[in-house]
Short mmCIF file of C-alpha atoms in Angstrom, two decimals:
data_model
loop_
_atom_site.label_atom_id
_atom_site.label_comp_id
_atom_site.label_asym_id
_atom_site.label_seq_id
_atom_site.Cartn_x
_atom_site.Cartn_y
_atom_site.Cartn_z
CA UNK A 99 104.35 54.87 141.93
CA UNK A 100 101.26 56.71 143.30
CA UNK A 101 100.53 59.56 145.61
CA UNK A 102 98.69 60.01 148.86
CA UNK A 103 95.31 58.39 149.18
CA UNK A 104 92.12 60.26 148.44
CA UNK A 105 88.70 58.95 149.33
CA UNK A 106 87.40 57.19 146.26
CA UNK A 107 90.50 58.04 144.26
CA UNK A 108 94.12 57.14 143.80
CA UNK A 109 96.46 60.01 143.07
CA UNK A 110 99.14 58.28 141.07
CA UNK A 111 97.93 55.50 138.82
CA UNK A 112 100.55 55.24 136.10
CA UNK A 113 100.96 52.54 133.52
CA UNK A 114 104.59 51.86 134.23
CA UNK A 115 106.63 51.08 131.19
CA UNK A 116 109.90 49.30 131.88
CA UNK A 117 113.29 50.75 131.33
CA UNK A 118 116.44 49.31 129.96
CA UNK A 119 119.78 49.76 131.65
CA UNK A 120 122.96 48.63 129.93
CA UNK A 121 125.32 51.41 130.98
CA UNK A 122 127.94 50.97 133.65
CA UNK A 123 128.27 48.47 136.44
CA UNK A 124 125.46 49.60 138.76
CA UNK A 125 122.37 47.99 137.27
CA UNK A 126 119.05 47.61 139.09
CA UNK A 127 119.52 43.84 139.06
CA UNK A 128 122.94 44.14 140.64
CA UNK A 129 121.57 46.58 143.24
CA UNK A 130 118.69 44.28 144.15
CA UNK A 131 120.95 41.25 144.20
CA UNK A 132 123.58 42.82 146.45
CA UNK A 133 121.41 44.92 148.70
CA UNK A 134 117.99 43.30 148.42
CA UNK A 135 117.81 39.60 148.97
CA UNK A 136 120.82 39.57 151.29
CA UNK A 137 118.64 40.49 154.27
CA UNK A 138 116.33 37.52 153.75
CA UNK A 139 117.30 34.26 155.41
CA UNK A 140 114.13 32.23 154.74
CA UNK A 141 115.01 29.85 151.92
CA UNK A 142 112.52 27.08 151.25
CA UNK A 143 113.47 24.07 149.14
CA UNK A 144 110.60 22.56 147.21
CA UNK A 145 110.20 18.95 148.29
CA UNK A 146 108.59 15.82 146.96
CA UNK A 147 108.03 16.89 143.43
CA UNK A 148 109.26 14.21 141.08
CA UNK A 149 112.55 14.96 139.35
CA UNK A 150 113.26 14.66 135.63
CA UNK A 151 114.23 10.99 135.70
CA UNK A 152 111.27 10.04 137.88
CA UNK A 153 108.88 11.85 135.57
CA UNK A 154 110.28 10.15 132.48
CA UNK A 155 110.15 6.74 134.13
CA UNK A 156 106.56 7.36 135.20
CA UNK A 157 105.51 8.45 131.73
CA UNK A 158 106.76 5.67 129.51
CA UNK A 159 110.51 6.20 129.57
CA UNK A 160 112.48 7.78 126.74
CA UNK A 161 111.21 5.65 123.87
CA UNK A 162 109.65 7.75 121.07
CA UNK A 163 109.56 10.65 123.53
CA UNK A 164 111.04 13.19 121.17
CA UNK A 165 108.03 12.92 118.89
CA UNK A 166 105.54 13.61 121.68
CA UNK A 167 104.12 16.81 123.13
CA UNK A 168 105.40 15.49 126.46
CA UNK A 169 108.73 17.11 125.64
CA UNK A 170 107.22 20.50 126.53
CA UNK A 171 106.66 19.19 130.05
CA UNK A 172 110.18 17.73 130.08
CA UNK A 173 111.64 21.13 129.18
CA UNK A 174 109.61 22.97 131.83
CA UNK A 175 110.65 20.48 134.49
CA UNK A 176 114.34 20.70 133.49
CA UNK A 177 114.17 24.51 133.59
CA UNK A 178 112.82 24.38 137.12
CA UNK A 179 115.54 22.07 138.42
CA UNK A 180 118.21 24.22 136.77
CA UNK A 181 117.34 27.07 139.15
CA UNK A 182 119.07 27.43 142.55
CA UNK A 183 116.94 27.27 145.70
CA UNK A 184 117.62 30.94 146.40
CA UNK A 185 115.85 32.03 143.18
CA UNK A 186 112.40 31.65 144.72
CA UNK A 187 110.70 34.10 142.37
CA UNK A 188 112.14 32.43 139.29
CA UNK A 189 111.19 29.06 140.77
CA UNK A 190 107.59 30.21 141.22
CA UNK A 191 107.42 31.19 137.55
CA UNK A 192 109.00 27.86 136.56
CA UNK A 193 106.48 25.92 138.66
CA UNK A 194 103.66 27.77 136.94
CA UNK A 195 105.22 26.85 133.60
CA UNK A 196 105.17 23.19 134.65
CA UNK A 197 101.51 23.38 135.67
CA UNK A 198 100.67 25.06 132.37
CA UNK A 199 102.64 22.52 130.31
CA UNK A 200 101.03 19.62 132.13
CA UNK A 201 97.57 21.04 131.58
CA UNK A 202 98.28 21.61 127.89
CA UNK A 203 99.49 18.03 127.45
CA UNK A 204 96.50 16.48 129.22
CA UNK A 205 94.15 18.63 127.14
CA UNK A 206 96.02 17.69 123.96
CA UNK A 207 95.57 14.01 124.75
CA UNK A 208 91.91 14.48 125.61
CA UNK A 209 92.54 13.15 129.11
CA UNK A 210 93.47 9.71 127.81
CA UNK A 211 96.79 8.01 127.15
CA UNK A 212 99.53 6.16 128.98
CA UNK A 213 101.35 9.34 129.98
CA UNK A 214 98.35 11.34 131.17
CA UNK A 215 98.27 9.97 134.72
CA UNK A 216 101.92 10.76 135.45
CA UNK A 217 101.59 14.19 133.85
CA UNK A 218 98.55 14.97 135.98
CA UNK A 219 100.48 13.96 139.11
CA UNK A 220 103.39 16.22 138.19
CA UNK A 221 101.03 19.14 137.61
CA UNK A 222 99.44 18.60 141.01
CA UNK A 223 102.85 18.39 142.69
CA UNK A 224 104.00 21.59 140.97
CA UNK A 225 100.82 23.35 142.06
CA UNK A 226 101.34 22.23 145.66
CA UNK A 227 105.02 23.19 145.56
CA UNK A 228 104.12 26.83 144.93
CA UNK A 229 102.69 27.00 148.43
CA UNK A 230 106.02 25.93 149.92
CA UNK A 231 107.82 29.04 148.70
CA UNK A 232 108.52 31.97 151.02
CA UNK A 233 106.40 34.95 149.95
CA UNK A 234 108.93 37.63 150.81
CA UNK A 235 111.79 35.83 149.11
CA UNK A 236 109.57 35.35 146.07
CA UNK A 237 108.68 39.05 145.95
CA UNK A 238 112.30 40.14 146.17
CA UNK A 239 113.45 37.68 143.54
CA UNK A 240 110.66 38.66 141.16
CA UNK A 241 112.06 42.18 141.30
CA UNK A 242 115.37 40.68 140.23
CA UNK A 243 113.64 38.84 137.38
CA UNK A 244 112.13 42.10 136.13
CA UNK A 245 115.39 44.02 136.57
CA UNK A 246 117.32 41.46 134.53
CA UNK A 247 114.72 41.52 131.80
CA UNK A 248 115.06 45.29 131.52
CA UNK A 249 118.85 45.10 131.54
CA UNK A 250 118.56 42.88 128.49
CA UNK A 251 116.57 45.61 126.76
CA UNK A 252 113.33 43.64 126.89
CA UNK A 253 109.88 44.77 128.00
CA UNK A 254 108.89 42.76 131.11
CA UNK A 255 105.26 43.40 130.32
CA UNK A 256 105.67 41.09 127.33
CA UNK A 257 106.79 38.23 129.57
CA UNK A 258 103.87 35.81 129.45
CA UNK A 259 104.82 34.55 132.92
CA UNK A 260 103.78 38.00 134.25
CA UNK A 261 106.41 38.44 137.00
CA UNK A 262 104.98 41.82 138.00
CA UNK A 263 101.50 40.39 138.41
CA UNK A 264 102.88 37.52 140.46
CA UNK A 265 104.80 39.98 142.65
CA UNK A 266 101.60 41.93 143.24
CA UNK A 267 99.74 38.78 144.28
CA UNK A 268 102.46 37.40 146.52
CA UNK A 269 102.82 40.72 148.35
CA UNK A 270 99.18 40.44 149.40
CA UNK A 271 99.93 37.22 151.25
CA UNK A 272 102.55 38.72 153.57
CA UNK A 273 101.51 39.31 157.21
CA UNK A 274 101.24 43.01 158.09
CA UNK A 275 104.34 43.10 160.26
CA UNK A 276 106.51 41.38 157.70
CA UNK A 277 105.21 43.56 154.87
CA UNK A 278 106.02 46.70 156.90
CA UNK A 279 109.51 45.43 157.68
CA UNK A 280 110.21 44.50 154.07
CA UNK A 281 109.13 47.90 152.78
CA UNK A 282 111.18 49.54 155.51
CA UNK A 283 114.16 47.75 154.03
CA UNK A 284 113.39 49.15 150.58
CA UNK A 285 113.08 52.63 152.09
CA UNK A 286 116.58 52.18 153.46
CA UNK A 287 117.76 51.09 150.02
CA UNK A 288 116.52 54.40 148.67
CA UNK A 289 118.55 56.13 151.35
CA UNK A 290 121.57 53.98 150.53
CA UNK A 291 121.68 55.44 147.02
CA UNK A 292 123.44 58.43 148.62
CA UNK A 293 126.50 56.21 149.02
CA UNK A 294 126.78 55.92 145.24
CA UNK A 295 129.52 58.29 144.13
CA UNK A 296 127.85 58.73 140.75
CA UNK A 297 124.64 60.10 142.28
CA UNK A 298 123.99 63.74 141.22
CA UNK A 299 124.15 66.20 144.11
CA UNK A 300 120.60 67.36 143.42
CA UNK A 301 119.34 63.81 143.91
CA UNK A 302 121.53 63.31 146.97
CA UNK A 303 119.96 66.38 148.61
CA UNK A 304 116.43 65.23 147.78
CA UNK A 305 117.02 61.76 149.20
CA UNK A 306 118.44 63.29 152.37
CA UNK A 307 115.28 65.38 152.73
CA UNK A 308 113.08 62.33 152.21
CA UNK A 309 114.97 60.21 154.72
CA UNK A 310 114.44 62.92 157.33
CA UNK A 311 110.66 62.39 157.24
CA UNK A 312 110.73 58.58 157.24
CA UNK A 313 110.09 58.41 161.02
CA UNK A 314 106.72 60.10 160.42
CA UNK A 315 105.58 57.13 158.32
CA UNK A 316 104.39 54.78 161.02
CA UNK A 317 102.60 52.17 158.90
CA UNK A 318 103.53 50.66 155.54
CA UNK A 319 100.92 48.24 154.30
CA UNK A 320 99.41 46.64 151.26
CA UNK A 321 96.81 49.13 149.93
CA UNK A 322 93.54 48.85 151.76
CA UNK A 323 90.67 48.91 149.30
CA UNK A 324 93.13 48.76 146.41
CA UNK A 325 94.31 52.37 146.70
CA UNK A 326 98.02 53.04 146.91
CA UNK A 327 99.46 56.25 148.32
CA UNK A 328 100.30 58.27 151.42
CA UNK A 329 97.64 59.16 153.97
CA UNK A 330 97.79 61.47 156.97
CA UNK A 331 96.52 59.82 160.16
CA UNK A 332 93.57 61.99 161.30
CA UNK A 333 93.93 60.74 164.88
CA UNK A 334 97.53 61.92 165.24
CA UNK A 335 98.08 65.25 167.05
CA UNK A 336 98.99 68.22 164.89
CA UNK A 337 102.41 68.57 166.51
CA UNK A 338 103.19 64.86 165.96
CA UNK A 339 101.83 63.93 162.52
CA UNK A 340 101.80 60.30 161.43
CA UNK A 341 101.35 58.88 157.95
CA UNK A 342 100.22 55.55 156.56
CA UNK A 343 101.90 54.44 153.33
CA UNK A 344 99.75 52.16 151.20
CA UNK A 345 102.52 50.74 149.03
CA UNK A 346 102.06 50.03 145.34
CA UNK A 347 103.55 46.56 144.86
CA UNK A 348 102.71 46.10 141.19
CA UNK A 349 106.47 46.79 140.47
CA UNK A 350 106.12 46.62 136.70
CA UNK A 351 109.39 48.50 136.43
CA UNK A 352 111.29 46.35 138.92
CA UNK A 353 113.48 47.89 141.60
CA UNK A 354 113.57 51.30 139.90
CA UNK A 355 109.77 51.36 139.98
CA UNK A 356 109.56 50.55 143.68
CA UNK A 357 112.26 52.99 144.81
CA UNK A 358 110.80 55.69 142.56
CA UNK A 359 107.36 55.07 144.06
CA UNK A 360 108.80 55.37 147.57
CA UNK A 361 110.50 58.66 146.65
CA UNK A 362 107.24 59.96 145.18
CA UNK A 363 105.28 59.21 148.33
CA UNK A 364 107.89 60.47 150.78
CA UNK A 365 107.95 63.72 148.80
CA UNK A 366 104.31 64.20 149.74
CA UNK A 367 105.26 63.92 153.40
CA UNK A 368 108.25 66.27 153.05
CA UNK A 369 106.16 68.85 151.19
CA UNK A 370 103.30 68.57 153.67
CA UNK A 371 105.72 69.39 156.47
CA UNK A 372 107.38 72.19 154.53
CA UNK A 373 104.27 73.98 153.31
CA UNK A 374 101.97 73.32 156.27
CA UNK A 375 99.37 72.00 153.86
CA UNK A 376 96.08 70.21 154.48
CA UNK A 377 95.63 66.41 154.44
CA UNK A 378 95.35 66.73 150.66
CA UNK A 379 99.08 67.57 150.82
CA UNK A 380 98.92 70.38 148.29
CA UNK A 381 102.28 71.73 147.13
CA UNK A 382 101.38 75.30 148.06
CA UNK A 383 102.43 77.43 151.00
CA UNK A 384 99.62 77.86 153.50
CA UNK A 385 98.06 81.30 153.07
CA UNK A 386 99.10 81.78 149.43
CA UNK A 387 96.90 84.08 147.34
CA UNK A 388 95.15 83.03 144.16
CA UNK A 389 97.53 85.26 142.20
CA UNK A 390 100.56 83.55 143.74
CA UNK A 391 99.09 80.14 143.04
CA UNK A 392 98.35 81.03 139.42
CA UNK A 393 101.93 82.19 138.89
CA UNK A 394 103.28 79.05 140.55
CA UNK A 395 101.13 76.76 138.39
CA UNK A 396 102.17 78.60 135.23
CA UNK A 397 105.84 78.27 136.13
CA UNK A 398 105.53 74.56 136.87
CA UNK A 399 103.50 73.89 133.75
CA UNK A 400 106.16 75.58 131.62
CA UNK A 401 108.89 73.52 133.27
CA UNK A 402 107.04 70.31 132.48
CA UNK A 403 106.58 71.49 128.88
CA UNK A 404 110.32 72.17 128.63
CA UNK A 405 111.02 68.69 129.93
CA UNK A 406 108.68 67.20 127.35
CA UNK A 407 110.55 69.07 124.63
CA UNK A 408 113.88 67.76 125.92
CA UNK A 409 112.50 64.23 125.95
CA UNK A 410 111.10 64.29 122.43
CA UNK A 411 113.51 62.57 120.07
CA UNK A 412 116.04 62.01 122.83
CA UNK A 413 118.05 59.06 121.54
CA UNK A 414 119.35 57.82 124.90
CA UNK A 415 115.94 56.65 126.05
CA UNK A 416 114.30 53.59 124.61
CA UNK A 417 110.61 53.62 123.83
CA UNK A 418 109.67 52.09 127.17
CA UNK A 419 111.63 54.62 129.18
CA UNK A 420 110.22 57.46 127.14
CA UNK A 421 106.66 56.27 127.71
CA UNK A 422 107.27 56.09 131.45
CA UNK A 423 108.67 59.61 131.60
CA UNK A 424 105.97 61.06 129.37
CA UNK A 425 103.41 59.55 131.67
CA UNK A 426 104.90 61.28 134.71
CA UNK A 427 105.13 64.61 132.87
CA UNK A 428 101.44 64.43 131.99
CA UNK A 429 100.49 63.26 135.46
CA UNK A 430 102.26 66.20 137.07
CA UNK A 431 99.90 68.75 135.53
CA UNK A 432 96.49 67.17 135.02
CA UNK A 433 93.56 69.62 134.98
CA UNK A 434 91.05 69.74 137.87
CA UNK A 435 93.09 67.33 139.97
CA UNK A 436 93.25 69.52 143.08
CA UNK A 437 89.54 70.26 142.84
CA UNK A 438 88.73 66.54 142.63
CA UNK A 439 90.86 65.78 145.64
CA UNK A 440 89.33 68.63 147.61
CA UNK A 441 85.81 67.38 146.94
CA UNK A 442 86.57 63.76 147.80
CA UNK A 443 88.49 64.64 150.96
CA UNK A 444 85.72 66.93 152.18
CA UNK A 445 83.13 64.27 151.44
CA UNK A 446 85.16 61.82 153.54
CA UNK A 447 85.39 64.48 156.30
CA UNK A 448 89.16 64.63 156.06
CA UNK A 449 89.08 68.38 155.46
CA UNK A 450 86.57 71.07 156.33
CA UNK A 451 84.20 72.81 153.93
CA UNK A 452 86.34 75.95 154.25
CA UNK A 453 89.50 74.03 153.32
CA UNK A 454 87.68 72.54 150.36
CA UNK A 455 86.63 75.94 149.07
CA UNK A 456 90.17 77.29 149.43
CA UNK A 457 91.63 74.35 147.49
CA UNK A 458 88.99 74.56 144.77
CA UNK A 459 89.77 78.25 144.44
CA UNK A 460 93.46 77.47 144.03
CA UNK A 461 92.67 74.77 141.49
CA UNK A 462 90.64 77.20 139.42
CA UNK A 463 93.38 79.81 139.68
CA UNK A 464 95.78 77.23 138.24
CA UNK A 465 93.64 76.88 135.12
CA UNK A 466 94.40 73.64 133.29
CA UNK A 467 97.48 72.96 135.43
CA UNK A 468 95.75 72.11 138.70
CA UNK A 469 97.78 68.92 139.00
CA UNK A 470 100.97 70.92 139.46
CA UNK A 471 99.63 72.02 142.85
CA UNK A 472 99.62 68.47 144.19
CA UNK A 473 101.94 66.29 142.06
CA UNK A 474 104.70 68.45 140.56
CA UNK A 475 107.45 67.93 143.16
CA UNK A 476 106.58 64.25 143.51
CA UNK A 477 107.01 63.35 139.84
CA UNK A 478 110.28 65.31 139.59
CA UNK A 479 111.79 63.34 142.45
CA UNK A 480 110.39 60.10 141.11
CA UNK A 481 112.04 60.69 137.75
CA UNK A 482 115.33 61.54 139.44
CA UNK A 483 115.38 58.04 140.90
CA UNK A 484 114.44 56.44 137.60
CA UNK A 485 117.18 58.17 135.64
CA UNK A 486 119.85 57.36 138.19
CA UNK A 487 118.89 53.69 138.33
CA UNK A 488 118.69 53.52 134.55
CA UNK A 489 122.18 55.04 134.46
CA UNK A 490 121.26 57.80 132.04
CA UNK A 491 124.17 60.09 131.13
CA UNK A 492 124.17 63.10 133.41
CA UNK A 493 124.81 65.43 130.47
CA UNK A 494 121.68 64.20 128.73
CA UNK A 495 119.59 67.35 128.00
CA UNK A 496 116.51 65.90 129.69
CA UNK A 497 118.51 64.91 132.78
CA UNK A 498 120.12 68.35 132.98
CA UNK A 499 116.72 70.07 132.86
CA UNK A 500 115.21 67.62 135.33
CA UNK A 501 117.97 68.18 137.88
CA UNK A 502 117.57 71.94 137.57
CA UNK A 503 113.80 71.71 138.05
CA UNK A 504 114.15 69.36 141.02
CA UNK A 505 116.76 71.63 142.59
CA UNK A 506 114.45 74.63 142.30
CA UNK A 507 111.58 72.65 143.86
CA UNK A 508 113.87 71.43 146.65
CA UNK A 509 114.97 75.02 147.34
CA UNK A 510 111.33 76.15 147.47
CA UNK A 511 110.49 73.50 150.05
CA UNK A 512 113.60 74.38 152.04
CA UNK A 513 112.66 78.08 152.13
CA UNK A 514 109.11 77.20 153.20
CA UNK A 515 110.46 75.06 156.05
CA UNK A 516 112.63 77.95 157.15
CA UNK A 517 109.68 80.34 157.05
CA UNK A 518 110.91 82.27 154.02
CA UNK A 519 109.10 83.36 150.87
CA UNK A 520 108.63 80.95 148.00
CA UNK A 521 109.35 83.80 145.61
CA UNK A 522 112.98 84.23 146.66
CA UNK A 523 115.59 83.09 144.11
CA UNK A 524 116.36 79.40 144.39
CA UNK A 525 119.60 78.51 146.14
CA UNK A 526 121.67 75.37 145.52
CA UNK A 527 120.42 72.56 147.74
CA UNK A 528 122.53 71.17 150.55
CA UNK A 529 122.35 67.63 151.87
#
């Protein structure tokens, strides 16, 4: 989950802590399994890697095998063949386990011994087999691996196989067109959440707003230069804006992470269109005075503080979920953030010197809550997606406050789009 790209900077660089979901039938793993991998038809069966019997026959048979370190290789190989062909992500992790077990055995034997040759061959075959897997299928299934880990109440970051890191690497190997199409599918999955009858109306309205600006996002790609986020195309005409989405595919929080990241970035586009802001995509109405900006920042900072208070000691969240939410609450109000963006964008000639000075003035007017002028709406919407996908009780005090804050922000954007004043009382959002 990140925000729009700044020259030399990345707006949203969270350490995503996983979440556990054990409530109700609609888990992230079930969502990804039913709506994610179904669109993929490329299934690759790993070929010509020796099976369990062949490996045992080629490494001395079963005699005295139970007393040897070779059993670790046996177990890794059996685990691989227990997986169905469709579980390409899990199969990748299992192949890496085989390679690791083979390497450990050869090292343990000092490269000598009757079983070393066969073990080396298996390791080589497992290494080669990784290249036979379909990258997109692997990426999607690794999301499922992470989702299932979280559903079990475990921290996927503690998985030594590093499924999130593998997902990040495999996403880099996808051709541009296929990457764009795959992420377009995940964007549609975000939109499909509106079909869930349990979705809060506030979240339904926000998702509807975000889906309305999807056509403006003309490119979805792996981050160029390592920076994830949304970027306004400077070559596009003012009356037909176009955005490039550099997608964060680290997915340490599984499907909830990816859909939350998408919501975060599309909020930048929706707010940019509503407020008529610069390429920095500040969450401030064009032409606002310093006094108006100061009041806005104070209001948003207080809301984030109230949310922090509602989160503290909240028993429904596990430690991982709480860390993730605390991170977003801090990120939404970091000091000097708007000023930093203004300077880097002006240096990259994405905004004029006059625009830079205006934004720096707003950032100073916001005091130590400059981040609320560029990230507040985005983190609220991101957390809405997290809490729904984690199946947090809707009467949870934090969830109640978050929905109210997101509704007020949605109403402010709606009034700005309609040409009204941001200071009018917030009205209930409509889809």
